[in-house]
């Protein structure tokens, strides 16, 4: 029995998402929502931007818009939806599934649907980067270069292991990205190799680049990684897995509502929610509690952790 204030579901499936689950499970997912009493409109994306275009249609007002795909699919829906009147949800079928991991979503599509049907509504913050919304994380420099390399070879099933050789290659190439970060108009750090600005603590798998972040605290967490030797990079990577990057002396870590990221060169890439999105500069800000999401009943937004050194 329905117990929400929406009667319609727009199910947006991306068949090219990394795990390729959409093709196998799309019809079954739609049927689960049907059986729960919802009128379901089904859409399988055909091109980049199709999810955004569909979520932007007038018929999606006062509906639940479900992104069945990866973080990039949810990002398209997030940017197309009318956040004043729509509710959003995700069923994970991507490579990293950062948002789904943050929310505690089940990996199996049908179990994820059942979580949503028993779930609850929450308000989460939304980040803005050069006018584009994001829900999880922004990255510039080293990690964005890896994302760009991986996405250039799309067309097959992707797992997180596909990122490893590209990450090793990017680290060994030692490109001087020369990134600078300002928060609230003041210089935070310069001559950086990587910058992450996170709304969530999840990053990909067990690694956390902004481990102190909370998606409902009204703030962006900023992690600045300076240019380091390979041994230091290995140490910082280990801290990413141990969720302690914000306590590393070599790392500048701050919270802000406005962030500016620039570079001394004009070809420094950045990524948004795991998708290659452009080159610097980037102006970032936060919209507190701007998105309404349907999430598992057990989900509780992580409280922002203290920035202890």
XYZ file of C-alpha atoms in Angstrom:
309
model
C 0.000 0.000 0.000
C 1.269 3.453 -0.884
C 2.096 5.715 2.047
C 3.769 8.635 0.301
C 2.464 11.858 -1.250
C 3.275 10.789 -4.815
C 1.359 8.351 -7.007
C 3.652 8.224 -10.033
C 7.124 6.823 -10.525
C 9.425 7.790 -13.370
C 11.953 4.966 -13.638
C 15.049 6.170 -15.503
C 17.350 3.285 -16.421
C 20.807 3.670 -17.931
C 21.766 0.479 -19.822
C 25.407 1.595 -20.133
C 25.950 1.956 -16.376
C 29.012 0.048 -15.232
C 27.480 -3.144 -13.827
C 25.056 -3.673 -16.751
C 22.250 -4.605 -14.309
C 19.679 -2.348 -15.962
C 19.169 -4.554 -19.008
C 18.573 -7.620 -16.846
C 16.400 -6.095 -14.130
C 14.618 -3.043 -15.551
C 11.246 -4.729 -16.194
C 11.273 -6.522 -12.841
C 12.007 -3.270 -11.001
C 9.106 -1.540 -12.766
C 6.800 -4.416 -11.831
C 7.760 -4.110 -8.156
C 6.627 -0.477 -8.122
C 3.459 -1.423 -10.020
C 2.582 -4.073 -7.479
C 2.997 -1.497 -4.716
C 0.253 0.627 -6.298
C 2.260 3.186 -8.264
C 1.712 4.219 -11.863
C 5.110 3.693 -13.474
C 6.510 5.498 -16.495
C 9.557 3.703 -17.861
C 12.450 5.361 -19.637
C 15.685 3.750 -20.811
C 18.222 6.431 -21.656
C 19.520 6.545 -25.229
C 22.189 9.248 -25.041
C 24.132 11.412 -22.603
C 21.791 13.956 -21.053
C 18.648 11.909 -21.758
C 18.030 11.347 -18.044
C 18.261 15.052 -17.330
C 15.931 15.845 -20.212
C 13.361 13.312 -19.023
C 13.440 14.423 -15.391
C 12.920 17.991 -16.595
C 9.624 17.188 -18.301
C 6.442 18.708 -16.867
C 4.991 15.262 -16.250
C 7.614 14.555 -13.580
C 6.254 17.122 -11.152
C 4.941 15.571 -7.944
C 6.442 12.195 -8.887
C 9.111 9.892 -7.536
C 12.000 9.963 -10.004
C 14.151 6.848 -9.634
C 17.624 6.713 -11.167
C 18.418 3.076 -11.954
C 22.094 3.331 -12.805
C 25.291 4.804 -11.431
C 26.159 8.113 -9.840
C 26.230 9.778 -13.251
C 22.654 8.692 -13.921
C 21.505 10.109 -10.595
C 23.397 13.327 -11.343
C 21.461 13.723 -14.600
C 18.166 13.208 -12.777
C 19.232 15.620 -10.037
C 19.989 18.320 -12.600
C 16.776 17.825 -14.536
C 14.284 17.440 -11.709
C 12.169 20.183 -10.180
C 13.459 19.867 -6.636
C 10.517 21.819 -5.261
C 7.993 19.186 -6.300
C 9.827 15.933 -7.064
C 11.222 13.206 -4.847
C 14.388 11.393 -5.959
C 15.721 7.900 -5.338
C 18.520 5.672 -6.590
C 18.772 1.964 -7.375
C 22.485 1.178 -7.756
C 23.732 -0.247 -11.045
C 26.967 1.650 -11.570
C 30.653 1.154 -10.871
C 31.239 3.184 -7.718
C 27.645 3.655 -6.503
C 28.832 6.334 -4.095
C 25.401 7.738 -3.272
C 23.868 4.284 -2.848
C 26.659 3.315 -0.460
C 26.144 6.524 1.496
C 22.450 5.726 1.853
C 22.902 2.034 2.662
C 21.111 0.763 -0.453
C 21.110 -2.959 -1.204
C 23.144 -4.050 -4.209
C 20.433 -6.288 -5.669
C 17.879 -4.191 -7.622
C 14.754 -5.882 -6.239
C 15.984 -5.677 -2.656
C 16.738 -2.007 -3.266
C 13.160 -1.410 -4.476
C 11.781 -3.080 -1.366
C 14.010 -0.892 0.790
C 12.514 2.167 -0.893
C 8.941 0.941 -0.482
C 9.589 0.562 3.250
C 11.708 3.703 3.369
C 11.350 7.271 4.533
C 11.787 10.766 3.131
C 14.785 12.932 4.015
C 16.132 16.316 2.968
C 19.776 16.383 1.856
C 22.102 19.182 0.805
C 22.945 19.726 -2.861
C 26.259 21.066 -4.119
C 26.622 23.437 -7.055
C 29.641 23.551 -9.375
C 29.571 26.245 -12.049
C 25.776 26.057 -11.886
C 25.579 22.252 -12.111
C 24.194 20.288 -9.169
C 26.005 17.424 -7.498
C 25.071 15.213 -4.568
C 28.347 13.481 -3.651
C 31.722 14.854 -4.639
C 33.764 17.138 -6.884
C 37.350 16.300 -7.770
C 40.057 18.174 -9.668
C 43.522 17.179 -10.811
C 44.749 13.628 -10.276
C 41.429 11.882 -9.627
C 39.658 13.740 -12.432
C 42.430 12.717 -14.833
C 41.799 9.080 -13.866
C 38.051 9.493 -14.414
C 38.721 11.000 -17.834
C 40.995 8.108 -18.838
C 38.494 5.467 -17.712
C 35.550 7.132 -19.429
C 37.507 7.406 -22.680
C 37.487 3.591 -22.786
C 33.802 3.105 -21.998
C 31.657 0.605 -23.853
C 32.258 -2.446 -21.701
C 31.297 -3.554 -18.223
C 33.237 -1.500 -15.683
C 34.304 -2.433 -12.180
C 36.346 -0.472 -9.669
C 39.376 -2.553 -10.667
C 39.357 -0.836 -14.064
C 40.363 2.379 -12.288
C 43.490 0.884 -10.709
C 45.887 0.840 -13.715
C 44.823 4.345 -14.691
C 45.359 5.586 -11.132
C 48.837 4.026 -11.077
C 49.630 5.543 -14.469
C 48.433 8.997 -13.385
C 50.479 8.817 -10.179
C 53.633 7.737 -12.043
C 53.277 10.440 -14.694
C 53.686 13.049 -11.942
C 51.822 15.783 -13.809
C 52.183 19.103 -11.926
C 48.526 20.144 -11.724
C 49.262 23.332 -9.727
C 45.772 23.775 -8.283
C 44.793 26.488 -5.794
C 41.783 26.625 -3.470
C 40.004 29.561 -1.869
C 37.274 29.295 0.755
C 35.128 32.372 1.415
C 37.583 34.496 -0.547
C 40.681 33.445 1.424
C 43.472 31.232 0.058
C 43.368 27.813 1.731
C 46.125 26.011 -0.201
C 48.179 26.242 -3.412
C 50.378 24.042 -5.627
C 48.059 21.070 -5.177
C 47.884 17.802 -7.118
C 44.323 16.921 -6.137
C 41.327 18.654 -4.602
C 38.083 17.038 -3.505
C 35.030 18.950 -2.365
C 32.543 16.583 -0.775
C 28.938 16.678 0.303
C 29.208 13.024 1.373
C 31.949 11.010 3.026
C 31.700 8.144 0.521
C 34.034 8.313 -2.470
C 34.261 4.893 -4.081
C 34.536 1.495 -2.457
C 36.004 1.770 1.046
C 37.977 4.947 0.319
C 36.860 8.299 1.736
C 38.426 11.539 0.483
C 36.199 13.782 2.622
C 35.690 11.469 5.622
C 34.336 14.169 7.936
C 31.521 15.222 5.582
C 27.818 14.937 6.323
C 25.163 15.301 3.575
C 22.790 17.336 5.741
C 25.142 19.699 7.600
C 24.852 22.659 5.205
C 28.596 22.621 4.464
C 31.066 21.372 1.868
C 34.181 19.536 3.048
C 37.352 20.507 1.183
C 40.367 18.182 0.974
C 43.576 19.605 -0.532
C 46.380 17.188 -1.413
C 49.735 18.854 -2.115
C 52.356 17.681 -4.580
C 54.077 14.751 -2.894
C 56.528 11.959 -3.563
C 55.300 8.481 -4.443
C 55.864 7.232 -0.886
C 53.718 10.062 0.453
C 51.008 9.312 -2.117
C 50.944 5.701 -0.906
C 50.649 6.902 2.696
C 47.809 9.260 1.827
C 46.043 6.506 -0.100
C 46.225 4.299 2.975
C 44.731 7.125 5.050
C 41.910 7.342 2.509
C 41.080 3.703 3.172
C 41.402 4.276 6.935
C 39.068 7.309 6.731
C 41.600 9.595 8.367
C 42.706 11.945 5.576
C 41.326 14.957 7.443
C 43.875 14.341 10.211
C 46.963 14.147 7.969
C 49.413 17.036 8.566
C 50.233 17.256 4.835
C 46.565 17.691 3.910
C 44.681 20.974 4.158
C 41.100 20.182 5.181
C 38.369 22.745 5.730
C 34.609 23.266 5.651
C 32.941 26.043 3.709
C 29.773 27.137 1.948
C 31.690 28.756 -0.935
C 34.783 27.331 -2.615
C 36.789 28.480 -5.623
C 39.181 26.069 -7.341
C 41.643 27.419 -9.927
C 44.865 26.308 -11.591
C 47.991 27.896 -13.014
C 47.396 25.985 -16.264
C 44.318 25.843 -18.478
C 43.906 22.075 -18.942
C 43.231 20.835 -15.406
C 40.193 18.513 -15.494
C 37.487 18.170 -12.904
C 34.829 15.552 -12.269
C 31.409 15.737 -10.643
C 29.874 12.634 -9.060
C 32.338 10.452 -10.947
C 31.706 11.978 -14.388
C 34.207 14.059 -16.363
C 32.693 17.541 -16.314
C 35.141 20.125 -17.677
C 38.309 22.031 -16.833
C 39.048 24.535 -14.082
C 38.204 27.110 -12.812
C 35.251 25.989 -10.710
C 32.986 27.922 -8.354
C 31.281 25.723 -5.782
C 28.559 26.340 -3.222
C 26.005 24.424 -1.171
C 22.206 24.496 -1.162
C 21.149 23.211 2.271
C 18.370 20.597 2.307
C 17.533 21.316 -1.331
C 16.696 17.753 -2.423
C 14.062 15.383 -1.072
C 15.120 11.741 -1.307
C 13.396 8.451 -0.593
C 15.935 6.389 1.350
C 16.069 3.157 3.380
C 14.358 3.446 6.752
C 17.641 2.760 8.566
C 19.527 5.630 6.915
C 20.640 8.479 9.148
C 22.804 11.271 7.703
C 26.280 11.150 9.181
C 26.944 14.070 11.459
C 29.916 16.194 10.472
C 32.972 14.976 12.372
C 35.230 17.396 14.261
C 38.333 18.456 12.350
C 40.867 17.315 14.909
C 44.545 17.212 13.996
